[in-house]
Coordinates of C-alpha atoms and ligand atoms in Angstrom, one line a residue:
X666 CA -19.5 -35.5 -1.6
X667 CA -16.6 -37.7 -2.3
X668 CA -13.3 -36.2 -1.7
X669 CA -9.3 -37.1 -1.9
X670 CA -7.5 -37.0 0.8
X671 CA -4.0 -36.7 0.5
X672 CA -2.3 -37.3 4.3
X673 CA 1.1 -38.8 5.7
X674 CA 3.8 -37.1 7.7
X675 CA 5.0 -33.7 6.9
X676 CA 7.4 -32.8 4.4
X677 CA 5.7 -35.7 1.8
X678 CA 4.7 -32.6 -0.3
X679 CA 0.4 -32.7 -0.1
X680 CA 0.2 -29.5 -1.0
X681 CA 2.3 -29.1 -4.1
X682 CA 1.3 -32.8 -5.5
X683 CA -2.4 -31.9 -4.6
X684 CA -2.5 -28.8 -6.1
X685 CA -1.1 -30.2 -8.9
X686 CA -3.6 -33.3 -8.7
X687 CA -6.6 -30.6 -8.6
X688 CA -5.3 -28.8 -11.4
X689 CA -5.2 -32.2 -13.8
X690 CA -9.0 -33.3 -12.4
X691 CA -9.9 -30.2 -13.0
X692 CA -11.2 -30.0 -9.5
X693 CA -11.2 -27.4 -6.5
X694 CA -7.5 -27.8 -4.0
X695 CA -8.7 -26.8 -0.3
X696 CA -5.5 -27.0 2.1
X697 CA -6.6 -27.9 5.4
X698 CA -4.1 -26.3 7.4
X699 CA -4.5 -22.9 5.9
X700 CA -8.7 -22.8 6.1
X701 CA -7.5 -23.2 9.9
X702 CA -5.2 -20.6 9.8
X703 CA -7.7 -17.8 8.2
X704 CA -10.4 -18.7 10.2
X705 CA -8.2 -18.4 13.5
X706 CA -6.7 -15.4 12.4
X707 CA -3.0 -16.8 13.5
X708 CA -1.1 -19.1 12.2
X709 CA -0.7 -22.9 13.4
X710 CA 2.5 -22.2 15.4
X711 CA 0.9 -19.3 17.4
X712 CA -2.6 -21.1 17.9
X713 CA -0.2 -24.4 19.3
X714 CA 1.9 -22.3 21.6
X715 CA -1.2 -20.0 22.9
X716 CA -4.0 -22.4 22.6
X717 CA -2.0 -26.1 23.2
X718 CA -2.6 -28.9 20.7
X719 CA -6.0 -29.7 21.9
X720 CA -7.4 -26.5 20.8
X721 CA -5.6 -27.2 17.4
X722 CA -7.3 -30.4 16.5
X723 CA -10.5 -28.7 17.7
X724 CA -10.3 -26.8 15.3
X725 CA -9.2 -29.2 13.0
X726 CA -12.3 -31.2 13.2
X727 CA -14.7 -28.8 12.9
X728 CA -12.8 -27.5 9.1
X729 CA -13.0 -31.0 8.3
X730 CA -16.5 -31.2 9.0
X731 CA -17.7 -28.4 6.9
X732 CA -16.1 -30.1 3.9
X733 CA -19.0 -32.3 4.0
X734 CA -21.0 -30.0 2.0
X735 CA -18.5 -28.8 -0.2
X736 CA -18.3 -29.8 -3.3
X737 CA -15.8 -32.4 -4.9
X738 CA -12.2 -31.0 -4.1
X739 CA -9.0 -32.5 -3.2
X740 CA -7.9 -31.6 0.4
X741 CA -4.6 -31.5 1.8
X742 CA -4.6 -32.6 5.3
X743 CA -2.1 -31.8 8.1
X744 CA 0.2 -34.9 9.5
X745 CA -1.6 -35.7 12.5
X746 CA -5.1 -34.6 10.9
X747 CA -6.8 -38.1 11.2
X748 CA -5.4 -39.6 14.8
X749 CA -8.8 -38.5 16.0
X750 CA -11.5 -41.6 15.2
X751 CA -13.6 -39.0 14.4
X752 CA -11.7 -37.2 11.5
X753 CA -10.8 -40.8 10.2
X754 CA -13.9 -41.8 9.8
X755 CA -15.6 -38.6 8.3
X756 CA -12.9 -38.3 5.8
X757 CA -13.2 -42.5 5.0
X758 CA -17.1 -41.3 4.9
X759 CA -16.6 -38.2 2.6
X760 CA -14.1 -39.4 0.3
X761 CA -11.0 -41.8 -0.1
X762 CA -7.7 -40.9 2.0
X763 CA -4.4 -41.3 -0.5
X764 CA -1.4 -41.9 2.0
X765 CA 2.0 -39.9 1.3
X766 CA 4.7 -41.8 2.5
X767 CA 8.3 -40.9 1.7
X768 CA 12.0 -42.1 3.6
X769 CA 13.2 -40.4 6.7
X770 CA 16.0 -39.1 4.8
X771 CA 14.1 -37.1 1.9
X772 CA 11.6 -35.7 4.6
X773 CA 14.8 -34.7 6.5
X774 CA 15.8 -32.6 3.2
X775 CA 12.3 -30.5 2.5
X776 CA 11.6 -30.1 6.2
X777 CA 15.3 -28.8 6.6
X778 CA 14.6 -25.0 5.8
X779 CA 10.8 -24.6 7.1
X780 CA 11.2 -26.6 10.8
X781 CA 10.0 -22.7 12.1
X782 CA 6.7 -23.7 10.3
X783 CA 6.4 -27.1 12.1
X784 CA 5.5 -26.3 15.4
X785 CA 6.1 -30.3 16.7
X786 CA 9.0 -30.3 14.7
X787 CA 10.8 -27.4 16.5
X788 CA 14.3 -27.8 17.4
X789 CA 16.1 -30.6 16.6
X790 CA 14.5 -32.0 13.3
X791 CA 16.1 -35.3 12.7
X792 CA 15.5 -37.0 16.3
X793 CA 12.0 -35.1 16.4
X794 CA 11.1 -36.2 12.9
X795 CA 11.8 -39.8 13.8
X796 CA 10.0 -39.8 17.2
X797 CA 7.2 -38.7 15.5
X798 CA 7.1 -41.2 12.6
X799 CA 7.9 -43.9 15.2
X800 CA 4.6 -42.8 17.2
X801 CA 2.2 -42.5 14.0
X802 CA 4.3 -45.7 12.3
X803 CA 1.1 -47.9 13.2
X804 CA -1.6 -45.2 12.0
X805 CA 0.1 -44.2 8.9
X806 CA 0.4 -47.6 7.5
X807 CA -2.9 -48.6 8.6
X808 CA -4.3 -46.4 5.5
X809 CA -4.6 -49.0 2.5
X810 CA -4.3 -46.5 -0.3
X811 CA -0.6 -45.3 0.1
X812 CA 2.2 -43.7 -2.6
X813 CA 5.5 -43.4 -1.9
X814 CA 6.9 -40.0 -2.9
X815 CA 10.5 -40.3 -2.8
X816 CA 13.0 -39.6 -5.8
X817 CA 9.6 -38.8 -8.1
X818 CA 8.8 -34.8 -9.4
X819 CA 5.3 -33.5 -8.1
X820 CA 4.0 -34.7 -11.6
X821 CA 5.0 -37.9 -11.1
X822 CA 3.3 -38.0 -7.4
X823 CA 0.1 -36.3 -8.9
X824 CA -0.6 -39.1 -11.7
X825 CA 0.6 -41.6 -8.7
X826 CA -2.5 -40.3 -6.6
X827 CA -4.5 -40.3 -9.5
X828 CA -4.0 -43.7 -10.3
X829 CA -4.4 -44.7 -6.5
X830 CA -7.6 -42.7 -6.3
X831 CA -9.4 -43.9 -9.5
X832 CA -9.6 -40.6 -10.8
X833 CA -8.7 -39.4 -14.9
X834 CA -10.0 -36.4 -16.6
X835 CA -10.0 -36.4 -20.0
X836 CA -10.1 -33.5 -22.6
X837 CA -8.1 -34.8 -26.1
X838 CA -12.1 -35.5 -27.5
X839 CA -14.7 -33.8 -25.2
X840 CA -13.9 -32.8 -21.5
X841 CA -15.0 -35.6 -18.9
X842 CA -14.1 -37.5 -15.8
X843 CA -13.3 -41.1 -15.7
X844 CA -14.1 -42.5 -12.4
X845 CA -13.3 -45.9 -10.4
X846 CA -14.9 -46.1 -7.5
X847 CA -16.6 -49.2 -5.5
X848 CA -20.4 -49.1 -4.7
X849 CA -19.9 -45.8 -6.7
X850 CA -23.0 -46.4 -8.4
X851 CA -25.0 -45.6 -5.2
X852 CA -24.2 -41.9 -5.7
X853 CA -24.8 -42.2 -9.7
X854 CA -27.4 -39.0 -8.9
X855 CA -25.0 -36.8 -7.3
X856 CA -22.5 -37.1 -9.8
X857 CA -25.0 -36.6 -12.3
X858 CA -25.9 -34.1 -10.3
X859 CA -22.8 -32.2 -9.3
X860 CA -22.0 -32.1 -13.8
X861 CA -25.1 -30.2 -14.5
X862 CA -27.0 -33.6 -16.1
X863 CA -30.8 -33.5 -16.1
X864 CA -33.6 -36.4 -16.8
X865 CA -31.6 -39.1 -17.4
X866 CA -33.1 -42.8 -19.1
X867 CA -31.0 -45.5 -18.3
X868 CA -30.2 -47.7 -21.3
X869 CA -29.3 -51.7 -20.2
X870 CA -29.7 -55.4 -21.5
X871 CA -32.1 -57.8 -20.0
X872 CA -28.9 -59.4 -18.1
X873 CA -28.0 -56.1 -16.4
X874 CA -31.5 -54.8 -15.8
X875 CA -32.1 -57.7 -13.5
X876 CA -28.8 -57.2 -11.3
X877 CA -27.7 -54.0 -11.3
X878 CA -31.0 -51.0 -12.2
X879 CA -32.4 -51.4 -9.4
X880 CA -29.7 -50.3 -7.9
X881 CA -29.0 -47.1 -10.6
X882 CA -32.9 -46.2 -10.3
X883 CA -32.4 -46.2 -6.3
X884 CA -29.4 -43.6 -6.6
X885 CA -30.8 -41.7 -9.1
X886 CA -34.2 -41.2 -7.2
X887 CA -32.5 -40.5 -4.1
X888 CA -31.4 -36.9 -6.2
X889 CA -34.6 -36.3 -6.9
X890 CA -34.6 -38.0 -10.5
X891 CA -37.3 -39.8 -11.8
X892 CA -35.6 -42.1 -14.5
X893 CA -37.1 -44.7 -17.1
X894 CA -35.1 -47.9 -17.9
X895 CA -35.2 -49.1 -21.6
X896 CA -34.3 -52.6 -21.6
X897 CA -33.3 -54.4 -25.0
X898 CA -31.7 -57.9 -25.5
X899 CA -28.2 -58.9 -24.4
X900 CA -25.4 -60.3 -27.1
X901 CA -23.4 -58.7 -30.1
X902 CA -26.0 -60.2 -32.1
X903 CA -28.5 -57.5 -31.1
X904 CA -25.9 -54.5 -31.7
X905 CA -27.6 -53.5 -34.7
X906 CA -29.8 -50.9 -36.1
X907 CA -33.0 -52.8 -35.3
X908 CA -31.4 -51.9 -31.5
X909 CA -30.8 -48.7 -32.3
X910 CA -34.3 -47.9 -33.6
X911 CA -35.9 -49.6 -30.8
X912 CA -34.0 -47.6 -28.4
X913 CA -34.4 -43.9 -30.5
X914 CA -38.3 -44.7 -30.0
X915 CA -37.9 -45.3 -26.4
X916 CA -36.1 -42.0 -26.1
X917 CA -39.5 -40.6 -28.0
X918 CA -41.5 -42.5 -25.9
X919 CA -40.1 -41.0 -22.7
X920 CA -40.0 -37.6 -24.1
X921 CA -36.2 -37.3 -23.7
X922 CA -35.0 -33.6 -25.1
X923 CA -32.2 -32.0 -25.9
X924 CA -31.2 -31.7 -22.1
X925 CA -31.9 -35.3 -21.5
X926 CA -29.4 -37.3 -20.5
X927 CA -28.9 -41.3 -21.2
X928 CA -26.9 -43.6 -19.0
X929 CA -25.5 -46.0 -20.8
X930 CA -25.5 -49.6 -17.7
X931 CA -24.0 -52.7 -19.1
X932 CA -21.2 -54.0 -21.4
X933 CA -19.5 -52.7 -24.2
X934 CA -22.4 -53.5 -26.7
X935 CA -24.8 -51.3 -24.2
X936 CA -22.4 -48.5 -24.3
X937 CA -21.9 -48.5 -28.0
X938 CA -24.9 -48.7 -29.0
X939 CA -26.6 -46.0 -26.1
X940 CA -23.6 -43.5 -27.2
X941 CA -24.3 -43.8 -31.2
X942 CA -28.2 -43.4 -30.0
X943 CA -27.3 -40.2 -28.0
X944 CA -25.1 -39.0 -31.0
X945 CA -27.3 -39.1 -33.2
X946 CA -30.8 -38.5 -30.6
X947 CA -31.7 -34.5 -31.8
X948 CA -29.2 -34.3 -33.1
X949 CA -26.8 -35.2 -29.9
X950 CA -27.8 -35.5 -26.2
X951 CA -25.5 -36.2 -23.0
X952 CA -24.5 -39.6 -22.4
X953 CA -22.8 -41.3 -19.6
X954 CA -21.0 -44.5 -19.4
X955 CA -21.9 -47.1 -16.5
X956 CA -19.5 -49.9 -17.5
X957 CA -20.1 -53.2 -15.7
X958 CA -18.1 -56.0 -17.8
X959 CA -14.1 -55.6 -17.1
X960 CA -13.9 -55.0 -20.6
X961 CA -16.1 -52.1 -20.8
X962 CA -14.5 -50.7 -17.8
X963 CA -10.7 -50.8 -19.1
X964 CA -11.5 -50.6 -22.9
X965 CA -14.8 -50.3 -24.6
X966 CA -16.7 -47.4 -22.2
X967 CA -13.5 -45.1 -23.0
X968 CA -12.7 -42.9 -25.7
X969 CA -15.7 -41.9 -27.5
X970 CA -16.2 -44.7 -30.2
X971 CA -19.9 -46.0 -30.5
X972 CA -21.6 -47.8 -32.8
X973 CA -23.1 -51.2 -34.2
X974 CA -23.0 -53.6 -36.6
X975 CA -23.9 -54.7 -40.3
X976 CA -24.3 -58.2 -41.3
X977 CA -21.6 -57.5 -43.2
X978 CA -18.7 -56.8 -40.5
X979 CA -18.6 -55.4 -36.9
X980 CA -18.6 -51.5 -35.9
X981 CA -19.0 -50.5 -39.4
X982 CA -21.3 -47.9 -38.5
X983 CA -20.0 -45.4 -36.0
X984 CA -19.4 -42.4 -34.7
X985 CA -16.9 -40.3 -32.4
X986 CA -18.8 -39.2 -29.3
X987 CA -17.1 -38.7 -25.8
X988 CA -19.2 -39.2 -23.0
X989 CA -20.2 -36.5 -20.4
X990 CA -18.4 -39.2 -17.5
X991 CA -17.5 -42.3 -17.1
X992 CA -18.2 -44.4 -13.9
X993 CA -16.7 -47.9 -12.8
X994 CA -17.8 -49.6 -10.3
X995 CA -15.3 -52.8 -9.8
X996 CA -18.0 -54.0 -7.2
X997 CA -20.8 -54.6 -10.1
X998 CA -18.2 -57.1 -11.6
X999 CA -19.1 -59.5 -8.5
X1000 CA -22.3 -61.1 -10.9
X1001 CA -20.2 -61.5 -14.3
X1002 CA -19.3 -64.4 -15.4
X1003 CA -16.1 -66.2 -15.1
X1004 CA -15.5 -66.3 -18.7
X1005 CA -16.5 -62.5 -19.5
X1006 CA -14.4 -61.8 -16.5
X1007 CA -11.6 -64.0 -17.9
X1008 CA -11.8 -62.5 -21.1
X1009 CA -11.8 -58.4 -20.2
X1010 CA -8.3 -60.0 -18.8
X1011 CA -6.8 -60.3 -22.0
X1012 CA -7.3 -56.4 -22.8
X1013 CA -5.8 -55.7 -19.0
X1014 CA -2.5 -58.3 -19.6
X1015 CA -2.5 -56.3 -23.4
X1016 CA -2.9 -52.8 -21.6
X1017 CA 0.1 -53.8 -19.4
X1018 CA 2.6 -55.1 -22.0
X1019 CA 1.4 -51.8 -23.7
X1020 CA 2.8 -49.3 -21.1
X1021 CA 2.5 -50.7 -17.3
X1022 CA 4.8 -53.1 -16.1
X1023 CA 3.4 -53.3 -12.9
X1024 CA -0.1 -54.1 -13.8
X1025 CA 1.6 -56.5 -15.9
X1026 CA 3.8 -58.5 -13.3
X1027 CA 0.0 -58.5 -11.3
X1028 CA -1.7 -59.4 -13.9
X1029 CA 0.8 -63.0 -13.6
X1030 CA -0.4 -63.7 -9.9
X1031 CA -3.3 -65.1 -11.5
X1032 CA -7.1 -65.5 -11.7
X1033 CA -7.6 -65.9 -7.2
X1034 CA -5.3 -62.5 -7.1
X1035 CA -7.5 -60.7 -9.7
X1036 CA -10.9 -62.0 -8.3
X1037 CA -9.5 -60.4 -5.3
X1038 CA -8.4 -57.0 -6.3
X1039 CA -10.7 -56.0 -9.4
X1040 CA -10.5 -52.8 -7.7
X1041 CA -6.8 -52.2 -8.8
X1042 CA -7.0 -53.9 -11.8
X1043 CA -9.3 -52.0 -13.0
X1044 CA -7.7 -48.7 -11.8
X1045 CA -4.8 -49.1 -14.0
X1046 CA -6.3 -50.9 -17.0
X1047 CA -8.1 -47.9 -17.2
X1048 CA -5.1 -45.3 -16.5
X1049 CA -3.3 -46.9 -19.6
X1050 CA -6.3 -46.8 -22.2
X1051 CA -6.7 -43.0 -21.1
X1052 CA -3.3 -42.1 -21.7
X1053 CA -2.9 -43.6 -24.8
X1054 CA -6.2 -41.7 -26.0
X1055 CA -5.5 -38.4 -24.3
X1056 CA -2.4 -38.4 -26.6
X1057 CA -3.7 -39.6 -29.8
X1058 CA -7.9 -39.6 -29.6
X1059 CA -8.3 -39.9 -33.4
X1060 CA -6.5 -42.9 -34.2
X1061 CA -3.9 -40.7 -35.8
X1062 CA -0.4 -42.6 -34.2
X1063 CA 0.1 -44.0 -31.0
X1064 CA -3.6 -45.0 -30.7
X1065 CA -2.3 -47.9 -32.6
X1066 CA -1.0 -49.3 -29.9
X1067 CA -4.1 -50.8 -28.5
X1068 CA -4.0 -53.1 -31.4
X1069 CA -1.8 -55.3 -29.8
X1070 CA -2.9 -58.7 -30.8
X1071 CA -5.7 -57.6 -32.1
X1072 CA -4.5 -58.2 -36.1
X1073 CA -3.7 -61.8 -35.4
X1074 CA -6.3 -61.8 -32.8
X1075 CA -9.6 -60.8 -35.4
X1076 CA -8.5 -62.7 -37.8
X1077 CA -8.8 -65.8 -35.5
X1078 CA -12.1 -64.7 -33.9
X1079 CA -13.3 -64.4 -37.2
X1080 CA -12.4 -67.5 -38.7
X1081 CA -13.4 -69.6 -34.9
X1082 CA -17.1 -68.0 -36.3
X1083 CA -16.9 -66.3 -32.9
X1084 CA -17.0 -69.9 -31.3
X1085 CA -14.0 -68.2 -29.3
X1086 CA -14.8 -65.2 -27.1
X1087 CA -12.9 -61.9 -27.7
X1088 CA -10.0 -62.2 -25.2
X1089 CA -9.3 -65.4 -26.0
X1090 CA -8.8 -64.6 -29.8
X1091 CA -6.7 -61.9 -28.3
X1092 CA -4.2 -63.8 -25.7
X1093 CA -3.7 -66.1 -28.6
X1094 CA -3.1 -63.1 -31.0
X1095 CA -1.0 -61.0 -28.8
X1096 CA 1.3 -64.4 -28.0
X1097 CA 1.7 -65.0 -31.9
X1098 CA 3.0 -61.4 -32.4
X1099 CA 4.9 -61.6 -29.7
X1100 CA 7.1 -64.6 -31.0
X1101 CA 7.0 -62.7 -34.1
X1102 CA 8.4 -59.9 -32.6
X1103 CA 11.3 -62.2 -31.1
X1104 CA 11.7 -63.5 -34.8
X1105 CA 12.5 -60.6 -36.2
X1106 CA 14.3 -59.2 -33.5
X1107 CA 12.5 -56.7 -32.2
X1108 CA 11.9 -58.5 -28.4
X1109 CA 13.5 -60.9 -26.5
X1110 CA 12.7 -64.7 -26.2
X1111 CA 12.0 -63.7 -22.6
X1112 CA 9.5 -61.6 -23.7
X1113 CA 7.2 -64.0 -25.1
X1114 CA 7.8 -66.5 -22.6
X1115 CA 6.8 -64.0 -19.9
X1116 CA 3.2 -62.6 -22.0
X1117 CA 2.5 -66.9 -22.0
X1118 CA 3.1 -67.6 -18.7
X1119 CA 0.7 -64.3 -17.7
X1120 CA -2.4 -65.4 -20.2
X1121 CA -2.1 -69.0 -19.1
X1122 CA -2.1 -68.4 -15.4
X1123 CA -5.6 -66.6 -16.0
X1124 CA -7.1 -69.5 -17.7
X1125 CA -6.5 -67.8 -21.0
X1126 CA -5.2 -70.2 -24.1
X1127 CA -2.4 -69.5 -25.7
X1128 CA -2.1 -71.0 -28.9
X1129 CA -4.1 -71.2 -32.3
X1130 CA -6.2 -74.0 -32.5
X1131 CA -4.7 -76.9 -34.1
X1132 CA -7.5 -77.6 -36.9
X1133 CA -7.8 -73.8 -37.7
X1134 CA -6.7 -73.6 -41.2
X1135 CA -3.7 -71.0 -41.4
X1136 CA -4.3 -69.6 -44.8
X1137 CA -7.9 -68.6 -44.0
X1138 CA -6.1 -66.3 -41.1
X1139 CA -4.1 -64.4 -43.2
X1140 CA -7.1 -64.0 -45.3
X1141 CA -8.7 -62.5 -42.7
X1142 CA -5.8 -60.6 -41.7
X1143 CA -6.0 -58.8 -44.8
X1144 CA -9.2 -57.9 -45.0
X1145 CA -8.8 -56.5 -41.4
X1146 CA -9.4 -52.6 -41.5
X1147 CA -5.9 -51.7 -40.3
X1148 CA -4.5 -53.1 -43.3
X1149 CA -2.6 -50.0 -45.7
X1150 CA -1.9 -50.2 -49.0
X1151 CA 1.0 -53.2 -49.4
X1152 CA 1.2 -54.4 -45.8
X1153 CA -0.4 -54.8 -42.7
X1154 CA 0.6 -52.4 -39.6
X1155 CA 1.0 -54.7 -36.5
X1156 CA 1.2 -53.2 -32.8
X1157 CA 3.8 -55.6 -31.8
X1158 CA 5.8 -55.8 -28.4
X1159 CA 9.3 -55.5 -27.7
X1160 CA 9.5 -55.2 -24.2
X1161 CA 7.1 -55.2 -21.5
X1162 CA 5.8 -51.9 -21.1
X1163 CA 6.7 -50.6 -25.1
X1164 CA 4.9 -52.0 -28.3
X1165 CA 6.1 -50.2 -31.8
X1166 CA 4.0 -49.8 -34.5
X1167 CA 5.8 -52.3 -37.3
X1168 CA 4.6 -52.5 -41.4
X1169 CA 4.6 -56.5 -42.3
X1170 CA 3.7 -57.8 -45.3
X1171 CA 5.3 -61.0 -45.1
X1172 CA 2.3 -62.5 -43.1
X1173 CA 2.7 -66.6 -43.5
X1174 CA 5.9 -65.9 -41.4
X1175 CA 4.0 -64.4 -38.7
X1176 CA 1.8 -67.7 -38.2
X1177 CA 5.3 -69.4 -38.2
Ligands
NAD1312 N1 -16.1 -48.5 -28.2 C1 -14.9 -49.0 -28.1 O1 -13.9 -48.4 -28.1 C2 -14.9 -50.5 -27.9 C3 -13.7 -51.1 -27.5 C4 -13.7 -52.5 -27.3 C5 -14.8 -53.2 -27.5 N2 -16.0 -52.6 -27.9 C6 -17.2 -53.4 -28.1 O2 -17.6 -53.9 -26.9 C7 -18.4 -55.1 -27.1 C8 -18.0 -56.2 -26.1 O3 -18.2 -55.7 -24.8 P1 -18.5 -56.7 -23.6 O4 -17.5 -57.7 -23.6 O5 -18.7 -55.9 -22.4 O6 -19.8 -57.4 -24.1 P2 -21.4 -57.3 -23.7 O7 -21.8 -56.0 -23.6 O8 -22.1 -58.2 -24.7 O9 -21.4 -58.1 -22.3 C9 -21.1 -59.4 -22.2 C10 -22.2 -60.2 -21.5 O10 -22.1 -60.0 -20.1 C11 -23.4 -59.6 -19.6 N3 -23.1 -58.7 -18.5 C12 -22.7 -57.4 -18.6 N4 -22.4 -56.9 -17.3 C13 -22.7 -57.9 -16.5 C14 -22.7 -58.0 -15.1 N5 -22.1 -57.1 -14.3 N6 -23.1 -59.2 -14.5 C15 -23.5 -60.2 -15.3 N7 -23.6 -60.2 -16.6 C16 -23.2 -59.0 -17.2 C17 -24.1 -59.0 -20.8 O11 -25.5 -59.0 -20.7 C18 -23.6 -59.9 -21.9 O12 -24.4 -61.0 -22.0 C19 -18.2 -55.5 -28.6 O13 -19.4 -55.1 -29.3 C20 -17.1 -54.6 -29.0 O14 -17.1 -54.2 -30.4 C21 -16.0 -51.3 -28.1
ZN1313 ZN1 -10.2 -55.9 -27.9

């Protein structure tokens, strides 16, 4: 089972953030030192000074070991709990090890009153503390997941693991985890598994079915599943009831019940269409979403809106319908292609300017830096779609938001005739009301300089085509289903990491 770690040098506060972490993932908190303890029947000072150190991490492997068939929890390890090879690599086997790390100086203040506790921090703290960070300097920093703990409340550190460790769960609409994790699709069956889910169908496009259900069907056999795969035909342009009806008879077909389960693998048109099926299957089954487009991942697999599409507009039919988990696997990104990767950036650079700086300032290294760290990227694209839905899951307010661009940015996918692919009608949207923002006041110049440079330096275009006729925009604009009674409400930024939610009805001056 796949565990979280949390480890680094005493006094970084792995219990208290982890039992907080446990507590928002709605998972078990084991603390390592104290399974030790009550097995023992001593505490860790009197097994170090009857039984010597060796004895110690004697017993520290074999607690560790017996985690392995536990199920999901988030352990608290002592300081020196993975110097043995062994430890390291069970826990790197078992689970993902989140590195506290925190300044001499603020360890120096929480150790101060409990040095009794600390058996190989007896005496004098200060040169003993730094002797040992000195020592474990090279092993500490050799973990690549690591949070720095200083100055930050244990709820700060919590959501700081949580975003290192890929790990949301969400309850504003339905109860379910959100999950990033590489090659995670291999244990697809135990998750499934450990949430209760029975005889699941996987639902994918003839794209995905070729790379990736092999893969799916593999996991989900190894837990003793025996799934179908129904596979329809890629593109928007099949996100429509035709779809829908094809896939409802497959679900007959395969004799799928009320405690079936369907797995939604592929883009964002596989898992809107696979949820409304499940929504509306006997009147609701379980569904779980496999995301493998960036956009799905960060955006579209999230929140609980499925549906499809009428001739006469997009997502006109729909409904609200969480699924029972989500699961990301950054690695199945590796056979997308370049544009449908380039495009799923324009939601992540849009998710930044939203509420994460950092991902933001990332974002700018470029495309090279993003091939090269989907994991990440995806991590907090995700963390900032989940906490704007957590707080407002029915579109009620601040859901608002994550129509940054997205006014300007229809309109102009609309009138290209779709000739230009979602995230690019988007950078050039979210640039647009950016300078508009700057016009009226709202942002800085610097603002809209910075949100150009990011789009451009992932191949994304900036500007509204030259020939696009300006008044057939704002048409569109209008008829855009955010539109209230006199103007148009426009997510726009006024400074990275803050977007307001601003009534316009002057809209030639926003093409301007
Ligand atoms: N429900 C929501 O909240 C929400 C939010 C945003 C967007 N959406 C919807 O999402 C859809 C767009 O999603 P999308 O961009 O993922 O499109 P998509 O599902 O059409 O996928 C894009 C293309 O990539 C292919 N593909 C998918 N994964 C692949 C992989 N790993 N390797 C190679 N090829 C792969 C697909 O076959 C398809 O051809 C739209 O219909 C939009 O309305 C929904
Ligand atoms: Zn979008």
């Amino acid at each position: 089972m796949t565990h979280i770690f949390l480890y680094g040098p005493p006094g970084t506060g792995k219990s208290t953030v982890g039992r907080k972490l446990a507590q928002n993932l709605n998972l078990p908190f084991i603390d390592l030192d104290r399974v030790i303890e009550e097995e023992a029947g001593m505490s860790i000072p009197q097994i170090m000074e009857q039984q010597g150190e060796g004895t110690f991490r004697d017993l520290e492997t074999a607690s560790l070991k017996k985690l392995a068939g536990e199920q999901e929890s988030i352990v608290a390890l002592g300081g020196g709990a993975l110097l043995r090879d062994v430890n390291r690599a069970f826990a790197e086997k078992h689970g993902r090890v989140i590195l506290f790390m925190a300044e001499l100086s603020t360890l120096l203040e929480r150790l101060h009153y409990e040095a009794g506790k600390r058996p190989l921090l007896a005496g004098d703290l200060k040169p003993k503390l730094t002797a040992l960070l000195e020592k474990r300097r090279e092993h500490y920093h050799s973990f690549p997941l690591m949070i720095h703990v200083d100055g930050k409340s244990a709820e700060q550190n919590a959501y700081q693991a949580q975003l290192a460790a890929g790990r949301h769960h969400l309850s504003a609409m339905g109860e379910y985890d959100a999950v990033v994790q590489s090659r995670g699709i291999d244990q697809l069956g135990e998750m499934l598994k450990a949430r209760g889910l029975q005889n699941p169908i996987l639902v994918t496009d003839d794209n995905v079915a070729n790379l990736h259900a092999e893969k799916a069907v593999t996991a989900l056999r190894n837990s003793g599943f025996d799934p179908r795969v129904l596979t329809v035909p890629a593109g928007e342009a099949y996100k429509k009831l035709e779809t829908i009806s094809q896939i409802w008879k497959g679900f007959l077909e395969a004799g799928l019940d009320r405690k079936s389960t369907v797995i939604a693998l592929g883009g964002g048109v596989i898992g809107d269409m696979s949820g409304f099926a499940a929504s509306t299957y006997m009147r609701g089954i379980a569904w779980v979403g496999v995301p493998t487009t960036l956009l799905s991942m960060v955006d579209a697999s999230l929140g609980g809106k499925t549906g499809f599409d009428l001739p006469e507009g997009k997502n006109l039919i729909g409904a609200f319908y969480p699924p029972k988990l989500v699961l990301a696997d950054p690695q199945l990104l590796d056979t997308l292609p370049e544009a449908e990767l380039i495009s799923g950036m324009a939601e992540v650079v849009k998710h930044g300017i939203i509420s994460d700086p950092e991902l933001f300032s990332l974002c700018g290294r470029g495309l090279d830096w993003v091939k090269a760290n989907l994991e990440e990227v995806v991590r907090r694209g995700m963390a900032v779609k989940i906490k704007v839905i957590e707080e407002d899951p029915y579109e009620k307010g601040v859901r608002a938001a994550l129509n940054l661009g997205h006014t300007v940015g229809h309109a102009v996918e609309l009138v290209s005739r779709f000739n230009l692919r979602h995230g690019e009608a988007i950078a050039i949207g979210t640039v647009v009301e950016a300078r508009y923002s700057a016009q009226i006041g709202r942002a800085g110049h610097g603002l809209v300089d910075a949100v150009t440079s990011s789009f451009k330096s992932l191949g994304l275009p900036v500007q509204i085509p030259d020939a696009m006729p300006r008044d057939e925009i704002i048409r569109a604009m209008r008829v855009d289903k955010k539109k209230t009674a006199k103007a148009i409400r426009f997510a726009l930024p006024v400074e990275i990491g803050k977007v307001e939610l601003v009534n316009v009805d002057d809209l030639e001056s926003v093409l301007e």
